[in-house]
Amino acid sequence: MKRNKLLAVALSTAMVAGALTGCGGGSEEAKKDDSKGSVYYLNFKPEVAEVWEEVAKKYTEETGVDVKVVTAASGNYESTLKSEIAKTDAPTLFQINGPIGYQSWKDYCADLSDTDFYKSLSDQSLAIKGEDGGVYGVPYTIEGYGIIYNDEIMQKYFATSGAKAATTDEINSFDKLKEVVEDMQSKKDELGIEGVFASTSLLPGEDWRWQTHLADLPIYAEYNAKDVDDLDTIEFTYNDKYKNIFDLYIENSCTEPTMLGSKGVNDSMAEFALGKVAMVQNGNWAWGQISETQGNVVKEENIKFMPIYCGLDDEANQGLCIGTENYFAINSKASEASQKASVDFVNWLISSETGKDYMTNKLGNNAPFTTFSDSEKPSDPLAQDMLGSMESGKTSIPWVFTTFPSQTFKDNFGAALLEYAQGTKTWEDVVSYVNEQWATEKAAVAE
Amino acid sequence: MEKNIKRYFPIFVLPTLIAFLIAFVIPFIMGLYLSFCDFTTVTNSKFVGLSNYMNTFSDKEFLNALWFTVKFALIAVVTINFFGFIMALLLTKGLKGTNFFRTVFFMPNLIGGIVLGYIWQSMINGVLAHYKVTMLMDPKYGFWGMVILMNWQMIGYIMIIYIAGLQNVSPDLLEAARIDGATELQTLIKIKIPMVMPSITICLFLTITNSFKMFDQNLALTAGGPSNKTAMLALDIYNTFYGKVGFEGVGQAKAVIFFIIVAIIGISQVAISRRKEVES
């Protein structure tokens, strides 16, 4: 009996101990070498998750500093960050998406004004600055979006009788674009396409190309007209311009407007890659999706960018929408050593040969640092076209959507667009709804 | 032996108790506290009093979601229990292939909600495509889509509980009823239903709480679309917590209110249906 009792005690203690160490294992390991610090990067882009793992391994080999990379699932960055950063072993290097992201994470953002990577930014105004003048977010890539078109189909169209233009260069205003698109749509059988534009994906969660990217243009015009860079309430002055291009997208597409609620971004990109449509609105990051679509028929040299013409002023000089929503931030609550290790890691990424090679060629980043020479730029067709547009002297449209109040605002905007597209909401209702949502959500942020 | 178990009871209960504390009691208390705080992460919070709760009650979306959830729960509870019970009656008659059908009806319950949601989304959209619309055209499509999905998933589970109840009805009683000349319907209403009352209590509890708490099916099927008109309470809480800057506390307050509502409904339902149970 006595022995049984002892055994019972021993067994149950072993069980409890096992259970407890099972939970605590991870953090013990991380604390092993605190003097040197370690890097924990929470990666935003699932499409390059494996490359980041490789970078981490390489860096550890070269310097002996531990680098851990965790990738958040698509669309879950904020929620992953929220739970990860509350842990003892929290990310030391993470991403914020602009001024609004900074608002939400300012308690965790370290001042980066003394770091080498901030100092080597080619344009220091790109960084995110706090009210106290400190630097809290440094962009690591510049991206651009516009209307991606398939030049093969365009050339075919220009050769048809009665074509409304002879080259894509002639398309430099909304009116011209509309004329060409509508003519192409009427000749779609002759051109062998199902529609000019790919599906305007409006499935909830798949509508960011419209409620964020496309909305950038009218809001930027409004900021410009009022000479501000953020507003507590908007009038959506240029909503008619938005409607111009949005109507053009949904009426000259391979998909009927009432069916758009079932389409995602992948559907649109696949339609483009398979040659079913001539145009799709997206950014340079879409190159991966186009080139990886099975059975794609679009040739690399035929993939080109065109600015989004929607009827704003001075369209002849309008360029692509160029900006970033990827800013590195360093966790101010991490240990001194780990903060320093993270700074060193980023410095290595943008200045060492290996680091730069990964940044440009494998991660496909167009890094905005003076440490990158002209030959060290990404070489895919969309990135090339984007760089060309930036150097052509046309006025790029900056990404002001980083000032949009919240994800809820964007989601509700997208939902209203869907209802407009399928005919259950009028355009006037969409406009007043957007204005009202902007005001409420901005007020909520300020609280 | 009995005495021993009593004496070592604290040791035996310890592992479970610790797990229960870590995974349930502590987060629950933290959650309660956080509903009175302004925070971004759970380890860094500032006490703000009742303002989160005030925000909750002035939030139209929350009240809409509450109303939508109540409607959904009413319909789902009635249909699931009705069909589950009928299925159980049929499958206790000793028909051929009974075991096969029991297994088949139970199977949907083994598939995760997100997967089910996406499968049904493609199926429903596939059917609606013939009429050139999608599920997001009108909230009623999403509503009935979720009712169908929930029925499909839950009926098998509820059916198994009813089958167990029906098999426990004493054959003596049924035989006595038959000798007294009771019809099938009379036997059902006067004997079977009162005798399976404990199962009904459990099934009602499970279906009510599950309908109220439904989240993944909702997220996958409609994600609240169009315009949050089909968002249920749990999804609204999730959207508040993760979708609005600085609204984590409000999301937490909504979650506490949500808990109170579900607890009140669940407990009063159990109390009411317990009173109807009879001793066999």
XYZ file of C-alpha atoms in Angstrom:
727
model
C 0.000 0.000 0.000
C 2.751 2.337 1.031
C 4.606 1.709 -2.193
C 1.513 2.323 -4.237
C 1.043 5.630 -2.542
C 4.579 6.693 -3.289
C 4.183 5.574 -6.852
C 1.000 7.574 -7.200
C 2.636 10.705 -5.891
C 5.672 10.225 -8.085
C 3.604 9.574 -11.169
C 1.329 12.528 -10.720
C 4.195 14.903 -10.002
C 5.908 13.601 -13.112
C 2.752 14.268 -15.095
C 2.347 17.793 -13.827
C 6.014 18.513 -14.315
C 5.804 17.121 -17.831
C 2.803 19.254 -18.621
C 4.437 22.390 -17.262
C 7.776 21.991 -18.978
C 5.876 21.186 -22.145
C 4.459 24.713 -22.055
C 7.600 26.467 -20.943
C 10.080 24.764 -23.277
C 10.092 27.359 -26.018
C 10.901 30.408 -23.949
C 13.714 28.775 -22.009
C 15.518 28.004 -25.192
C 15.245 31.565 -26.441
C 16.663 33.023 -23.266
C 19.772 30.896 -23.498
C 22.070 33.591 -24.771
C 20.704 36.933 -23.767
C 23.919 38.934 -23.923
C 24.153 38.574 -27.687
C 20.453 39.041 -28.255
C 18.475 37.337 -30.949
C 16.210 38.372 -33.794
C 12.611 37.321 -34.186
C 11.007 38.642 -37.350
C 7.272 38.358 -37.878
C 6.948 38.238 -41.644
C 4.009 39.847 -43.431
C 4.252 38.177 -46.842
C 3.330 34.489 -46.942
C 4.418 34.270 -50.584
C 8.081 34.705 -49.591
C 7.959 32.796 -46.285
C 10.529 30.221 -47.418
C 12.960 32.840 -48.631
C 12.903 34.500 -45.229
C 13.699 31.159 -43.582
C 16.702 30.915 -45.872
C 17.807 34.471 -45.055
C 17.584 33.639 -41.358
C 19.750 30.547 -41.750
C 22.313 32.378 -43.828
C 22.555 35.220 -41.305
C 23.008 32.818 -38.408
C 25.776 31.058 -40.343
C 27.572 34.308 -41.018
C 27.237 36.013 -37.654
C 26.145 33.377 -35.142
C 23.144 35.424 -34.091
C 19.909 33.457 -33.879
C 17.202 34.588 -36.257
C 13.715 33.212 -36.012
C 11.168 33.963 -38.707
C 7.468 33.368 -38.277
C 5.050 34.109 -41.074
C 1.503 35.218 -40.412
C -1.204 33.667 -42.569
C -2.526 35.909 -45.318
C -4.757 38.622 -43.881
C -3.946 37.661 -40.294
C -0.905 39.820 -39.632
C -2.529 42.102 -37.074
C -4.093 39.283 -35.080
C -0.896 37.211 -35.148
C 1.153 40.200 -34.059
C -1.277 40.943 -31.235
C -0.862 37.495 -29.741
C 2.846 37.040 -30.527
C 3.958 40.340 -29.050
C 2.283 39.595 -25.718
C 4.553 36.576 -25.256
C 7.825 36.533 -23.330
C 9.546 35.557 -26.545
C 8.073 38.372 -28.615
C 8.952 39.487 -32.159
C 11.842 41.948 -32.088
C 11.327 43.043 -35.673
C 7.858 43.462 -37.101
C 5.932 45.427 -39.674
C 3.520 48.310 -39.451
C 1.460 49.377 -42.429
C 1.637 53.151 -42.153
C 0.462 55.976 -39.888
C -2.621 54.051 -38.797
C -0.566 50.979 -37.979
C 1.780 53.215 -35.988
C -1.178 54.572 -33.985
C -2.045 51.083 -32.947
C 1.519 49.925 -32.191
C 3.183 53.090 -30.926
C 3.763 51.612 -27.462
C 5.946 48.993 -29.105
C 7.857 51.000 -31.720
C 11.460 51.927 -30.913
C 12.969 55.172 -32.205
C 15.027 54.380 -35.276
C 16.472 57.820 -36.026
C 20.014 56.754 -35.100
C 20.061 53.575 -37.135
C 22.158 53.185 -40.260
C 19.277 51.892 -42.295
C 17.211 54.999 -41.630
C 20.173 57.199 -42.512
C 20.671 55.422 -45.822
C 17.067 55.803 -46.952
C 17.089 57.425 -50.368
C 14.211 59.635 -49.304
C 13.902 60.112 -45.544
C 10.422 61.592 -45.824
C 9.200 58.071 -46.615
C 9.703 56.970 -43.010
C 6.987 57.151 -40.385
C 7.570 59.836 -37.815
C 5.808 60.196 -34.480
C 4.477 63.385 -32.905
C 7.727 63.699 -30.943
C 9.774 63.741 -34.147
C 11.225 60.272 -33.677
C 11.375 57.758 -36.518
C 9.297 54.663 -35.866
C 8.881 52.913 -39.188
C 11.290 52.554 -42.110
C 10.028 51.282 -45.480
C 11.961 48.413 -47.010
C 10.304 48.183 -50.377
C 8.549 50.447 -52.828
C 5.673 49.017 -54.763
C 3.424 50.246 -57.500
C 0.100 49.388 -59.041
C -1.880 50.306 -62.081
C -3.717 48.553 -64.855
C -1.723 45.524 -66.009
C -2.368 44.742 -69.661
C -1.480 41.988 -72.064
C 0.281 43.672 -74.960
C -0.328 40.760 -77.310
C -4.082 41.264 -77.106
C -3.681 45.041 -77.378
C -1.630 44.700 -80.573
C -4.246 42.366 -81.980
C -6.872 44.981 -81.220
C -4.897 47.823 -82.782
C -4.753 45.776 -85.991
C -8.541 45.410 -86.207
C -10.450 47.711 -88.507
C -11.782 50.845 -86.866
C -9.576 50.527 -83.787
C -9.887 53.575 -81.583
C -6.155 53.853 -81.034
C -2.995 52.688 -82.752
C -0.633 52.271 -79.799
C -0.997 52.014 -76.055
C 0.820 55.343 -75.748
C -2.210 57.022 -77.236
C -4.254 55.891 -74.279
C -3.474 58.643 -71.813
C -6.830 59.754 -70.493
C -9.974 58.203 -69.122
C -12.022 59.174 -72.182
C -9.611 57.420 -74.496
C -9.394 54.395 -72.239
C -13.178 54.140 -72.122
C -13.461 54.429 -75.892
C -10.863 51.706 -76.449
C -12.195 49.383 -73.755
C -15.773 49.589 -74.952
C -14.713 48.962 -78.529
C -12.599 46.008 -77.429
C -15.491 44.583 -75.449
C -17.703 44.673 -78.541
C -14.977 42.869 -80.499
C -14.212 40.337 -77.781
C -14.943 37.301 -79.951
C -12.664 38.583 -82.675
C -9.934 39.149 -80.083
C -10.474 35.746 -78.518
C -11.144 37.073 -75.036
C -14.088 36.772 -72.671
C -13.986 40.389 -71.596
C -11.555 43.300 -71.392
C -11.175 43.403 -67.617
C -10.698 40.511 -65.245
C -13.346 39.994 -62.563
C -13.709 42.821 -60.090
C -13.256 40.490 -57.123
C -15.715 41.580 -54.443
C -15.832 38.541 -52.200
C -15.382 39.824 -48.633
C -11.646 39.833 -47.873
C -10.796 39.831 -51.599
C -11.891 43.390 -52.307
C -8.746 45.326 -51.341
C -7.930 46.250 -54.934
C -11.043 48.437 -54.956
C -11.689 49.656 -51.413
C -8.004 50.389 -50.822
C -5.999 50.719 -54.036
C -8.532 52.223 -56.407
C -9.931 54.445 -53.659
C -6.461 55.932 -53.290
C -6.908 58.039 -56.438
C -10.009 60.081 -55.541
C -8.897 60.484 -51.933
C -5.450 61.651 -53.022
C -7.084 64.164 -55.354
C -9.240 65.373 -52.488
C -6.228 65.745 -50.153
C -4.464 67.622 -52.931
C -7.340 69.971 -53.586
C -7.595 70.746 -49.898
C -3.819 70.800 -49.456
C -3.740 68.357 -46.522
C -2.341 64.898 -45.964
C -5.093 63.484 -43.786
C -8.698 64.377 -42.954
C -11.100 63.655 -40.116
C -14.069 63.821 -42.427
C -14.095 63.512 -46.196
C -16.556 64.705 -48.784
C -15.464 62.130 -51.364
C -15.394 65.038 -53.817
C -14.068 62.939 -56.651
C -16.485 60.059 -56.242
C -17.649 60.550 -59.851
C -14.098 59.759 -61.008
C -14.138 56.613 -58.939
C -17.491 55.664 -60.408
C -16.127 56.286 -63.929
C -13.459 53.653 -63.712
C -15.371 51.262 -61.461
C -18.294 51.176 -63.890
C -15.874 50.622 -66.737
C -14.352 47.659 -64.872
C -17.601 45.933 -64.050
C -19.408 46.583 -67.320
C -16.611 45.447 -69.620
C -15.560 42.327 -67.814
C -15.621 38.585 -68.361
C -17.967 38.279 -65.375
C -21.462 39.648 -64.961
C -21.760 42.288 -62.235
C -24.234 40.208 -60.224
C -21.720 37.359 -59.995
C -18.840 39.408 -58.582
C -19.613 38.420 -54.986
C -18.147 34.985 -55.663
C -14.817 36.107 -57.167
C -11.455 36.385 -55.443
C -8.147 37.956 -56.450
C -6.820 34.569 -57.552
C -9.707 34.223 -59.981
C -8.891 37.583 -61.548
C -5.184 36.868 -61.845
C -5.841 33.430 -63.320
C -8.184 34.933 -65.919
C -5.414 37.303 -66.926
C -2.677 34.675 -66.948
C -4.786 32.342 -69.066
C -5.364 35.064 -71.656
C -9.112 35.248 -71.088
C -8.953 38.984 -70.459
C -6.729 41.829 -71.607
C -6.454 43.929 -68.457
C -6.460 43.637 -64.701
C -5.813 46.186 -61.983
C -3.062 45.046 -59.646
C 0.493 45.776 -58.527
C 4.009 44.582 -59.312
C 3.675 41.850 -56.654
C 1.194 40.128 -58.963
C 4.040 38.956 -61.199
C 4.469 35.859 -59.026
C 0.812 34.950 -59.351
C 0.805 35.441 -63.108
C 3.978 33.462 -63.713
C 2.958 30.627 -61.399
C -0.525 30.077 -62.828
C -0.606 26.652 -64.432
C -1.030 26.767 -68.186
C -0.508 30.513 -68.420
C -0.277 31.844 -71.937
C 0.878 35.409 -71.306
C 4.444 36.002 -72.382
C 6.754 37.787 -70.014
C 7.608 40.553 -72.478
C 3.915 41.271 -73.079
C 3.049 42.138 -69.498
C 2.939 45.908 -69.091
C 1.613 48.573 -66.774
C -0.689 51.498 -67.549
C -1.703 54.191 -65.044
C -5.255 54.054 -63.744
C -6.976 56.792 -65.722
C -10.224 57.780 -64.107
C -10.689 61.363 -65.225
C -8.534 63.310 -62.756
C -6.782 66.522 -63.850
C -3.621 66.420 -65.955
C -3.929 62.770 -66.896
C -1.315 62.975 -69.629
C 1.296 63.264 -66.886
C -0.221 60.743 -64.524
C 2.003 57.856 -63.509
C 1.439 54.666 -61.580
C 0.422 54.623 -57.933
C 3.731 54.250 -56.122
C 4.254 53.835 -52.403
C 4.608 51.322 -49.644
C 2.754 49.900 -46.730
C 5.645 47.772 -45.536
C 7.565 49.467 -42.764
C 10.060 47.781 -40.482
C 9.537 48.563 -36.811
C 11.613 47.367 -33.886
C 10.003 46.217 -30.664
C 10.917 48.724 -27.958
C 9.931 46.227 -25.260
C 12.468 43.636 -26.387
C 15.790 43.450 -24.510
C 18.466 46.014 -25.425
C 20.649 43.300 -26.896
C 17.857 41.935 -29.069
C 16.922 45.402 -30.292
C 20.508 45.954 -31.287
C 20.664 42.525 -32.942
C 17.564 43.406 -34.972
C 19.046 46.708 -36.107
C 22.210 44.887 -37.166
C 20.135 42.345 -39.035
C 18.348 45.028 -41.072
C 21.636 46.825 -41.718
C 23.055 43.564 -43.004
C 20.026 43.075 -45.258
C 20.491 46.391 -46.995
C 24.278 46.684 -47.091
C 25.971 43.271 -47.343
C 26.247 41.539 -50.714
C 24.318 38.483 -49.563
C 21.632 40.526 -47.866
C 21.131 42.774 -50.869
C 20.976 39.789 -53.181
C 18.161 38.304 -51.103
C 16.308 41.603 -50.851
C 16.302 42.260 -54.575
C 16.364 38.954 -56.342
C 14.697 36.482 -54.041
C 12.327 38.690 -52.040
C 11.657 40.887 -55.055
C 11.863 44.096 -53.050
C 12.566 47.391 -54.706
C 14.518 48.627 -51.703
C 14.568 52.421 -51.293
C 18.081 52.657 -49.852
C 21.156 54.443 -51.188
C 23.116 51.241 -50.605
C 21.445 49.670 -53.647
C 22.900 50.574 -57.022
C 20.831 50.790 -60.196
C 21.848 47.302 -61.245
C 20.507 45.925 -57.987
C 16.846 46.315 -58.808
C 14.305 43.525 -59.347
C 14.177 42.277 -62.916
C 10.628 40.978 -63.367
C 8.619 42.749 -66.087
C 6.235 44.557 -63.782
C 8.969 45.878 -61.495
C 10.939 47.004 -64.539
C 7.922 48.775 -65.954
C 7.278 50.384 -62.602
C 10.851 51.684 -62.356
C 10.508 52.970 -65.910
C 7.367 54.845 -65.000
C 9.079 56.388 -61.963
C 11.964 57.639 -64.090
C 9.822 58.805 -67.004
C 9.080 62.118 -65.321
C 5.406 61.380 -64.942
C 3.849 62.240 -61.609
C 3.428 59.145 -59.504
C 0.395 59.011 -57.263
C 1.470 58.342 -53.669
C -0.223 55.767 -51.489
C -2.426 57.833 -49.223
C -4.574 54.852 -48.337
C -2.239 54.259 -45.404
C -4.263 57.052 -43.770
C -7.573 55.226 -44.277
C -9.050 54.920 -40.796
C -9.330 51.162 -40.216
C -9.839 47.715 -41.628
C -13.495 48.002 -40.718
C -13.780 51.112 -42.880
C -12.229 49.290 -45.823
C -14.364 46.187 -45.334
C -17.555 48.213 -45.148
C -16.538 50.221 -48.211
C -15.935 46.967 -50.095
C -19.293 45.595 -49.000
C -21.020 48.757 -50.239
C -19.229 48.439 -53.591
C -20.465 44.876 -53.897
C -24.009 45.983 -53.229
C -23.628 48.716 -55.822
C -22.225 46.285 -58.388
C -25.071 43.829 -57.974
C -27.653 46.595 -58.006
C -28.907 46.509 -54.421
C -27.527 49.941 -53.515
C -27.414 53.235 -55.404
C -24.168 55.125 -55.972
C -25.434 58.040 -53.830
C -25.912 55.643 -50.937
C -22.407 54.281 -51.384
C -20.956 57.803 -51.279
C -22.837 58.887 -48.173
C -22.079 55.561 -46.494
C -18.349 55.931 -47.207
C -18.335 59.469 -45.815
C -20.187 58.417 -42.702
C -17.947 55.385 -42.130
C -14.821 57.491 -42.595
C -15.985 59.975 -39.977
C -17.000 57.316 -37.430
C -13.857 55.259 -37.827
C -11.543 58.284 -37.727
C -13.260 59.408 -34.541
C -12.740 55.936 -33.097
C -9.002 56.046 -33.862
C -8.639 59.459 -32.242
C -10.343 58.302 -29.047
C -10.211 1.197 -2.101
C -13.023 3.693 -1.751
C -11.277 5.287 1.200
C -8.024 5.495 -0.706
C -9.612 7.286 -3.618
C -11.107 9.777 -1.211
C -7.804 10.343 0.514
C -5.798 10.880 -2.681
C -8.545 12.775 -4.429
C -6.593 16.065 -4.442
C -3.612 14.438 -6.144
C -5.693 12.782 -8.823
C -7.578 15.914 -9.571
C -4.490 18.098 -9.644
C -3.390 17.698 -13.298
C -6.877 18.400 -14.619
C -7.350 21.227 -12.181
C -4.126 22.918 -13.291
C -5.037 22.513 -16.941
C -8.493 23.909 -16.217
C -7.017 26.874 -14.351
C -4.477 27.697 -17.070
C -6.743 27.191 -20.033
C -10.028 28.410 -18.647
C -10.298 30.144 -15.285
C -7.310 32.486 -15.596
C -8.074 33.643 -19.180
C -11.694 34.114 -18.164
C -10.814 36.385 -15.249
C -8.273 38.250 -17.369
C -10.938 38.681 -20.026
C -13.345 40.154 -17.520
C -10.711 42.600 -16.329
C -9.665 43.530 -19.872
C -13.231 44.457 -20.764
C -12.724 47.479 -18.514
C -9.399 48.390 -20.139
C -7.915 50.091 -23.138
C -5.296 47.777 -24.632
C -3.570 46.535 -27.758
C -1.987 43.437 -26.278
C -3.227 41.589 -23.250
C -0.098 42.274 -21.228
C -0.206 46.033 -21.628
C -3.519 47.490 -20.512
C -4.881 50.670 -18.990
C -8.015 50.747 -16.842
C -10.760 52.930 -18.352
C -13.883 51.953 -16.421
C -17.193 51.468 -18.177
C -16.531 53.298 -21.438
C -16.141 50.045 -23.407
C -19.606 48.959 -22.343
C -21.065 52.330 -23.259
C -19.522 52.002 -26.719
C -21.003 48.542 -27.073
C -24.568 49.609 -26.449
C -24.350 52.521 -28.846
C -23.025 50.234 -31.594
C -25.748 49.600 -34.163
C -23.831 46.723 -35.724
C -23.776 44.875 -32.414
C -27.529 45.195 -31.932
C -28.125 44.078 -35.532
C -25.881 41.075 -34.983
C -27.705 40.253 -31.754
C -31.081 40.332 -33.478
C -29.798 38.289 -36.396
C -28.338 35.715 -34.016
C -31.600 35.378 -32.100
C -33.539 34.817 -35.330
C -31.003 32.293 -36.509
C -30.917 30.430 -33.204
C -34.713 30.142 -33.058
C -34.985 28.623 -36.518
C -31.917 26.428 -36.158
C -32.892 24.995 -32.759
C -36.386 24.065 -33.925
C -35.303 22.524 -37.227
C -32.290 20.649 -35.883
C -34.215 19.059 -33.016
C -37.216 18.274 -35.181
C -35.238 16.554 -37.910
C -32.821 14.958 -35.445
C -35.693 13.414 -33.501
C -37.480 12.130 -36.613
C -34.247 10.616 -37.820
C -33.741 8.951 -34.432
C -37.268 7.514 -34.489
C -36.724 6.082 -37.954
C -33.355 4.606 -37.074
C -34.604 2.842 -33.918
C -37.275 0.926 -35.797
C -34.829 -1.849 -36.646
C -34.868 -1.130 -40.369
C -32.277 -2.669 -42.662
C -29.006 -0.735 -42.862
C -29.674 1.188 -39.644
C -26.035 1.224 -38.598
C -24.899 2.417 -41.993
C -27.300 5.338 -41.953
C -26.443 6.285 -38.391
C -22.784 6.526 -39.392
C -23.506 8.483 -42.538
C -25.708 11.023 -40.763
C -23.152 11.464 -38.027
C -20.226 12.065 -40.357
C -20.740 15.767 -41.240
C -20.209 16.481 -37.566
C -16.616 15.307 -37.859
C -15.691 17.947 -40.445
C -14.470 21.340 -39.248
C -16.686 24.398 -39.553
C -14.394 26.398 -41.840
C -14.141 23.537 -44.334
C -17.894 23.036 -44.260
C -18.427 26.750 -44.760
C -16.270 26.903 -47.884
C -17.767 23.708 -49.327
C -21.297 24.985 -48.857
C -20.298 28.387 -50.190
C -19.234 26.844 -53.502
C -22.297 24.602 -53.601
C -24.799 27.346 -52.853
C -23.076 29.776 -55.206
C -23.045 27.026 -57.823
C -26.811 26.633 -57.561
C -27.462 30.374 -57.420
C -25.242 30.902 -60.484
C -28.109 29.512 -62.581
C -30.100 32.558 -61.552
C -27.113 34.877 -62.101
C -26.745 35.832 -58.457
C -24.446 34.964 -55.580
C -25.117 34.336 -51.926
C -24.132 37.914 -51.150
C -27.004 39.321 -53.225
C -29.442 39.286 -50.348
C -29.020 38.566 -46.624
C -31.805 35.979 -46.779
C -29.619 33.685 -48.908
C -26.894 33.814 -46.300
C -29.400 33.282 -43.500
C -30.939 30.171 -45.019
C -27.533 28.992 -46.177
C -26.375 29.036 -42.576
C -29.531 27.315 -41.355
C -29.012 24.532 -43.898
C -25.332 24.233 -43.056
C -25.959 24.127 -39.312
C -28.702 21.515 -39.778
C -26.505 19.385 -41.942
C -23.739 19.502 -39.400
C -25.695 19.139 -36.165
C -28.565 16.764 -36.998
C -26.384 13.649 -36.880
C -24.988 14.499 -33.472
C -28.372 15.326 -31.982
C -29.794 12.195 -33.579
C -27.265 9.989 -31.768
C -28.299 11.459 -28.408
C -31.980 10.896 -29.164
C -31.264 7.342 -30.298
C -29.581 6.622 -26.970
C -32.596 8.090 -25.173
C -35.122 6.130 -27.220
C -33.258 2.885 -26.686
C -33.507 3.430 -22.952
C -37.290 3.586 -23.009
C -38.319 0.410 -21.224
C -39.840 -2.223 -23.570
C -42.256 -3.118 -20.769
C -43.871 0.288 -21.010
C -44.140 0.101 -24.781
C -45.589 -3.380 -24.602
C -48.103 -2.361 -21.946
C -49.154 0.554 -24.104
C -49.600 -1.724 -27.098
C -51.752 -4.147 -25.094
C -53.874 -1.238 -23.891
C -54.468 -0.372 -27.541
C -52.469 2.861 -27.806
C -51.777 4.043 -31.356
C -48.264 4.850 -32.601
C -48.897 8.554 -32.130
C -50.243 8.128 -28.631
C -47.246 6.008 -27.665
C -44.955 8.683 -29.031
C -46.582 11.586 -27.240
C -47.548 9.943 -23.950
C -44.640 7.576 -23.445
C -41.615 8.106 -25.668
C -41.326 11.879 -25.464
C -41.754 12.102 -21.673
C -39.263 9.253 -21.276
C -36.580 10.915 -23.419
C -36.997 14.284 -21.714
C -33.411 14.133 -20.318
C -32.108 13.804 -23.881
C -34.272 16.698 -24.974
C -32.770 18.816 -22.197
C -29.265 18.045 -23.401
C -30.060 18.467 -27.091
C -31.802 21.795 -26.581
C -28.870 23.019 -24.532
C -26.343 21.945 -27.142
C -28.233 23.385 -30.084
C -29.071 26.690 -28.400
C -25.548 27.377 -27.210
C -23.974 26.187 -30.469
C -26.300 28.327 -32.568
C -25.499 31.372 -30.491
C -21.775 30.759 -30.546
C -21.542 29.907 -34.249
C -18.444 31.525 -35.737
C -16.346 29.609 -38.247
C -19.268 28.570 -40.429
C -20.405 32.188 -40.498
C -16.922 33.455 -41.340
C -16.389 30.965 -44.139
C -19.863 31.037 -45.659
C -20.636 34.752 -45.932
C -18.094 36.592 -43.738
C -21.059 38.714 -42.710
C -21.787 39.893 -46.232
C -23.566 41.767 -47.689
C -22.558 44.742 -45.528
C -22.494 42.861 -42.202
C -26.142 41.952 -42.581
C -25.415 38.286 -41.916
C -22.797 38.779 -39.211
C -23.582 36.901 -36.023
C -22.473 37.952 -32.549
C -19.200 36.037 -32.487
C -18.152 37.397 -35.886
C -19.070 40.930 -34.849
C -16.886 40.568 -31.760
C -14.014 39.288 -33.884
C -14.369 42.171 -36.346
C -14.445 44.711 -33.540
C -11.391 43.251 -31.860
C -9.221 42.929 -34.952
C -10.761 45.354 -37.443
C -10.831 48.653 -35.556
C -7.839 50.485 -34.185
C -8.081 50.848 -30.391
C -11.306 48.874 -30.124
C -9.881 45.753 -28.506
C -11.495 46.679 -25.191
C -14.886 47.161 -26.811
C -14.569 43.750 -28.448
C -13.782 42.320 -25.039
C -16.800 44.048 -23.471
C -18.995 42.645 -26.231
C -17.597 39.197 -25.496
C -18.499 39.524 -21.810
C -22.053 40.597 -22.674
C -22.216 37.718 -25.133
C -21.159 35.301 -22.393
C -23.818 36.620 -20.035
C -26.551 36.290 -22.662
C -25.611 32.736 -23.587
C -25.239 31.745 -19.924
C -28.666 33.138 -18.967
C -30.413 31.490 -21.892
C -28.603 28.188 -21.417
C -29.178 27.952 -17.673
C -32.834 28.955 -17.772
C -33.486 26.495 -20.582
C -31.946 23.661 -18.584
C -33.925 24.653 -15.484
C -37.198 24.738 -17.415
C -36.785 21.474 -19.262
C -35.463 19.692 -16.143
C -38.832 20.304 -14.525
C -40.505 18.371 -17.334
C -38.350 15.301 -16.837
C -40.045 12.261 -15.289
C -38.593 9.426 -13.254
C -38.799 6.145 -15.069
